[in-house]
PDB file of C-alpha atoms in Angstrom:
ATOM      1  CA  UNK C 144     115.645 135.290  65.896  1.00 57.00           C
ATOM      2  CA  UNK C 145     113.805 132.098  67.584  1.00 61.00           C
ATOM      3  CA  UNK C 146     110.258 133.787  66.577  1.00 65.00           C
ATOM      4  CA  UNK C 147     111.776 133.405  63.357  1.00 71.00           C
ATOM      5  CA  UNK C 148     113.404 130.412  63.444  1.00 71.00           C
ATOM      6  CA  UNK C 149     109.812 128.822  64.125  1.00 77.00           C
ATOM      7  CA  UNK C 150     107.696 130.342  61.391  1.00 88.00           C
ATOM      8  CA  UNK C 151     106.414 128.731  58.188  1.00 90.00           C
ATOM      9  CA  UNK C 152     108.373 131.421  56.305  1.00 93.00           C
ATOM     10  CA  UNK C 153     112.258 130.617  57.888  1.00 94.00           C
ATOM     11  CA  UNK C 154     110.874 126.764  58.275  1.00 93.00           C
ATOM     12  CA  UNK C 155     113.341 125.092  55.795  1.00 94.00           C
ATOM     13  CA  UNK C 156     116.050 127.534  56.986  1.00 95.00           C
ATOM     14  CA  UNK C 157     115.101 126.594  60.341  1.00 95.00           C
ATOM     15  CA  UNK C 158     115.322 122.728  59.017  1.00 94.00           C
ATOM     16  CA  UNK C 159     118.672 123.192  57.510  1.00 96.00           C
ATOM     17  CA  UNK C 160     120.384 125.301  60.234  1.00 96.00           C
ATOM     18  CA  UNK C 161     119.234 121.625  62.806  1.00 95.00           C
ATOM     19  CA  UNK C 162     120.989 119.853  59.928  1.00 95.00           C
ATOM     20  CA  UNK C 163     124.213 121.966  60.154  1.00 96.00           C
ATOM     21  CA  UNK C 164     124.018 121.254  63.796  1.00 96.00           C
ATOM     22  CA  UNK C 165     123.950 117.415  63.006  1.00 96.00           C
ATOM     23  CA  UNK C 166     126.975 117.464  60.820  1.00 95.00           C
ATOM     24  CA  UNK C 167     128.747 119.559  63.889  1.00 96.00           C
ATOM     25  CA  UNK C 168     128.066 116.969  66.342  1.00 95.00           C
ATOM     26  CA  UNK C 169     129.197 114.508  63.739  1.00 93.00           C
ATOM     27  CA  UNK C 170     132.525 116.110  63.357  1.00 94.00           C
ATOM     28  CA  UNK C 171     133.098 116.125  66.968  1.00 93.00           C
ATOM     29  CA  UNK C 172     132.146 112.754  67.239  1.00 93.00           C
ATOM     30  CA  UNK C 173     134.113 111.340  64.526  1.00 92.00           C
ATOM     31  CA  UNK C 174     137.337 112.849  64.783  1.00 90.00           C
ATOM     32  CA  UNK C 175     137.256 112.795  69.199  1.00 89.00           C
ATOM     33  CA  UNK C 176     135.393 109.526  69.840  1.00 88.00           C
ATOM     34  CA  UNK C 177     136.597 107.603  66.340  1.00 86.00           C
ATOM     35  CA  UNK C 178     139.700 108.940  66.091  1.00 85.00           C
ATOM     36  CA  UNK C 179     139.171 109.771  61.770  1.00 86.00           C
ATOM     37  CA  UNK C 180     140.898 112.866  60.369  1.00 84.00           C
ATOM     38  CA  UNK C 181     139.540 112.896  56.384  1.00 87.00           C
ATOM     39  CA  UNK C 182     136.037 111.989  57.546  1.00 86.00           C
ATOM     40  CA  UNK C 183     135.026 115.126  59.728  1.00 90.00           C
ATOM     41  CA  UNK C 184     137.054 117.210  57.275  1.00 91.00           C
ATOM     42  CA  UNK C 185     134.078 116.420  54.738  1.00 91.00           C
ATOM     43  CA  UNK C 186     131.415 116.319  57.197  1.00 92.00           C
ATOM     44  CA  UNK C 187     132.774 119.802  58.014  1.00 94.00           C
ATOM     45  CA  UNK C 188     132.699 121.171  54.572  1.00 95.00           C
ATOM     46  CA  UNK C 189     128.666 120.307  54.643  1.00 95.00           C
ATOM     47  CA  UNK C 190     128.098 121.953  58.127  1.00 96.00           C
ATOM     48  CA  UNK C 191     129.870 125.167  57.038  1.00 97.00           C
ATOM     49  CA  UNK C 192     127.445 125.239  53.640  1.00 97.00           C
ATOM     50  CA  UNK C 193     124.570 124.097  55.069  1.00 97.00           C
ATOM     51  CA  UNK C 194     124.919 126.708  58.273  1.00 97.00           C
ATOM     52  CA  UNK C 195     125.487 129.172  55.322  1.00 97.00           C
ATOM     53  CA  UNK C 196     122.587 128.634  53.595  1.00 97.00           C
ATOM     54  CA  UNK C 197     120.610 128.630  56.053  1.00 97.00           C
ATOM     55  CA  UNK C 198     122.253 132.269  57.567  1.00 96.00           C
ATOM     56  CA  UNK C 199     121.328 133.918  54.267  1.00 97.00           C
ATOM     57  CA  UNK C 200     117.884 131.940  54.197  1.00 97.00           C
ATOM     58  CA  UNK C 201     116.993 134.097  57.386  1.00 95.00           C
ATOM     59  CA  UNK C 202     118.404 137.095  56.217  1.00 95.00           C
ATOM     60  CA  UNK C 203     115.672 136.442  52.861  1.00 94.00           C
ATOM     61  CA  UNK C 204     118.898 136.190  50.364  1.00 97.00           C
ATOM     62  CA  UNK C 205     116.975 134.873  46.907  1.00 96.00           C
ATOM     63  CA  UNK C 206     120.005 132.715  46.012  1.00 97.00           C
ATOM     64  CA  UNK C 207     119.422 131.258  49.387  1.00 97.00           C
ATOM     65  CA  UNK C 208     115.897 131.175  49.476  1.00 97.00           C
ATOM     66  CA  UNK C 209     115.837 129.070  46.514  1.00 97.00           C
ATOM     67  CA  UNK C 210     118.654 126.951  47.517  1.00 97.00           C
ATOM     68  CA  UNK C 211     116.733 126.006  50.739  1.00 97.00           C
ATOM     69  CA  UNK C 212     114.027 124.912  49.128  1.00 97.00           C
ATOM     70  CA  UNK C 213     115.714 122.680  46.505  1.00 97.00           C
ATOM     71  CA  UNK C 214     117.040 121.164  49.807  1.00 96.00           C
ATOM     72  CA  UNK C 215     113.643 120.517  50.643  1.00 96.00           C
ATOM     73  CA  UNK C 216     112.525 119.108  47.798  1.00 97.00           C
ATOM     74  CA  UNK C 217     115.573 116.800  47.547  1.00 97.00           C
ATOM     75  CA  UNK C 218     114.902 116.001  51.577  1.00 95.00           C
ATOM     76  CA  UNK C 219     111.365 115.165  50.571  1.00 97.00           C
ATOM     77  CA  UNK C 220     111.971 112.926  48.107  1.00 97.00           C
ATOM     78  CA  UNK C 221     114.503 111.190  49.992  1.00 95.00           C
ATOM     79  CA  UNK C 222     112.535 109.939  52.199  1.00 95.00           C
ATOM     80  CA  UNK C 223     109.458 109.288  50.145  1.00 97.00           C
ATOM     81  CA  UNK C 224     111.932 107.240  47.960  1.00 97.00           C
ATOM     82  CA  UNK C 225     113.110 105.609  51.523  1.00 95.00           C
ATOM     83  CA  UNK C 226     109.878 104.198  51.968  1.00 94.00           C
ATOM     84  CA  UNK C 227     109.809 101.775  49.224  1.00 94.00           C
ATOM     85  CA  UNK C 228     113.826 100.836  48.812  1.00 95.00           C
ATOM     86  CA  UNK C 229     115.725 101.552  52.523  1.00 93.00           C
ATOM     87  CA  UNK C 230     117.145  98.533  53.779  1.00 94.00           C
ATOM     88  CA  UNK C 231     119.036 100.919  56.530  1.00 94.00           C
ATOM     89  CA  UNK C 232     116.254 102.789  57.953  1.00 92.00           C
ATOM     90  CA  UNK C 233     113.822  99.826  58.269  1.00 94.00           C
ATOM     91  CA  UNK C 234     116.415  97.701  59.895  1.00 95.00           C
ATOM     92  CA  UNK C 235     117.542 100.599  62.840  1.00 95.00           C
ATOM     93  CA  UNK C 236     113.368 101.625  63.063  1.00 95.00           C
ATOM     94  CA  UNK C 237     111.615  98.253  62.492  1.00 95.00           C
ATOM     95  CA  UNK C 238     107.936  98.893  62.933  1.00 95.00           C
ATOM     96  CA  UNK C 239     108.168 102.168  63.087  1.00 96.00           C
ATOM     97  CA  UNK C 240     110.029 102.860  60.376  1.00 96.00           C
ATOM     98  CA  UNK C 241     106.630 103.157  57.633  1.00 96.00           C
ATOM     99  CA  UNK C 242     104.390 105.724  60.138  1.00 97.00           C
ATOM    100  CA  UNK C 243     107.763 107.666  61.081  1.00 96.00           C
ATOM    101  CA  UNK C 244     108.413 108.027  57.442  1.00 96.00           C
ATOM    102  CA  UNK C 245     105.298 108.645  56.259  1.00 97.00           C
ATOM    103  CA  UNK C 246     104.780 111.524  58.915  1.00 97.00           C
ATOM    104  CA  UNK C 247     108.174 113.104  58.192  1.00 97.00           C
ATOM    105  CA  UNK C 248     107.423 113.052  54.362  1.00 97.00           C
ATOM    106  CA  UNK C 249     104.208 114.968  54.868  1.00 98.00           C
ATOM    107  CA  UNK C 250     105.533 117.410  57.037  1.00 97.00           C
ATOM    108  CA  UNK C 251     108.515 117.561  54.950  1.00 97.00           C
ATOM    109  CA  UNK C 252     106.799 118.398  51.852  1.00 97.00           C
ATOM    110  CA  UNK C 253     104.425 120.957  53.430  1.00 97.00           C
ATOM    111  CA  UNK C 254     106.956 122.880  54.696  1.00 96.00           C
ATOM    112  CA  UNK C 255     109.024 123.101  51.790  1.00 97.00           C
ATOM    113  CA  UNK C 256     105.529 124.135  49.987  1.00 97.00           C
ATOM    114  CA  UNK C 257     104.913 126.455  52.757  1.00 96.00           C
ATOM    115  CA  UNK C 258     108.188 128.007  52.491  1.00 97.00           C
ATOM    116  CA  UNK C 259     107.990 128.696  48.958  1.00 96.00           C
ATOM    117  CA  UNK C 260     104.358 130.439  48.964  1.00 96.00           C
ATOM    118  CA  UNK C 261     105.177 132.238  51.872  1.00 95.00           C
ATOM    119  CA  UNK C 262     108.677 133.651  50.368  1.00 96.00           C
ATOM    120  CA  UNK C 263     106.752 133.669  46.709  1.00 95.00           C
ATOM    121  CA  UNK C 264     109.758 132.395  45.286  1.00 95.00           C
ATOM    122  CA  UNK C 265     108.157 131.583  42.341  1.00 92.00           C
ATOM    123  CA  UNK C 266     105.540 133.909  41.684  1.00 85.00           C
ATOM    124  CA  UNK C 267     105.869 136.376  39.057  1.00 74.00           C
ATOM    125  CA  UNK C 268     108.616 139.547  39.043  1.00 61.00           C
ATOM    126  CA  UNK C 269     105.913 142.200  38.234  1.00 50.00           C
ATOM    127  CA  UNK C 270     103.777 140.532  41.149  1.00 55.00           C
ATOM    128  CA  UNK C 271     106.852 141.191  43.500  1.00 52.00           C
ATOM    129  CA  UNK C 272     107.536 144.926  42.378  1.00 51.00           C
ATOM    130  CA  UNK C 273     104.004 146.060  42.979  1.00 50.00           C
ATOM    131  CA  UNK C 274     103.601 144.796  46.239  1.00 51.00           C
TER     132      UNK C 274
END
């Protein structure tokens, strides 16, 4: 599983599953440390269909597959968009906020171009059944 986890073919899966993680710790830490009850209920509902996702990415699940990599895409053009209109991230990365971004947009948007060549999720059906 962790020589998996780490390949340009799982990547986004890989990306998604640390994301599931995130919205873990963020239940924890908003219903223990801030005392909220409807707040990690919703964070909760993302964690369990983000973890999803990403189980059935790694088990190469189409619906999945594809899923993760709309994630991408969206993620991608997040924080490209972020670059030009944040007012959040700017103010809690000052300088850094323009190289940081820049760096995770790249990376962001090869991987999720990575992870569709590599999976061929959009090459064509007759390709797929002859190989």
């Amino acid at each position: 599983m962790a020589g998996k986890a780490f390949s340009l073919r799982h990547s986004l899966a890989t990306v998604i599953a640390l994301v599931a993680g995130a919205l873990l710790f963020g239940v924890l830490q908003t219903f223990i440390f801030g005392k909220h009850y409807l707040i990690p209920t919703g964070l909760l509902v993302f964690a369990l269909l983000s973890g999803n996702i990403a189980r059935y990415a790694y088990r190469e699940q189409p619906w999945a597959q594809h899923t993760a990599f709309w994630i991408g895409v969206l993620l991608t053009c997040h924080i490209f968009f972020a670059l030009f209109w944040s007012v959040q991230y700017r103010r809690m990365l000052g300088a850094a906020f323009e190289p940081v971004a820049i760096v995770v947009t790249l990376v962001l948007a090869y991987l999720t171009w990575q992870y569709a060549r590599r999976n061929k999720l959009f090459s064509d059906k007759k390709e797929q059944n002859s190989q």
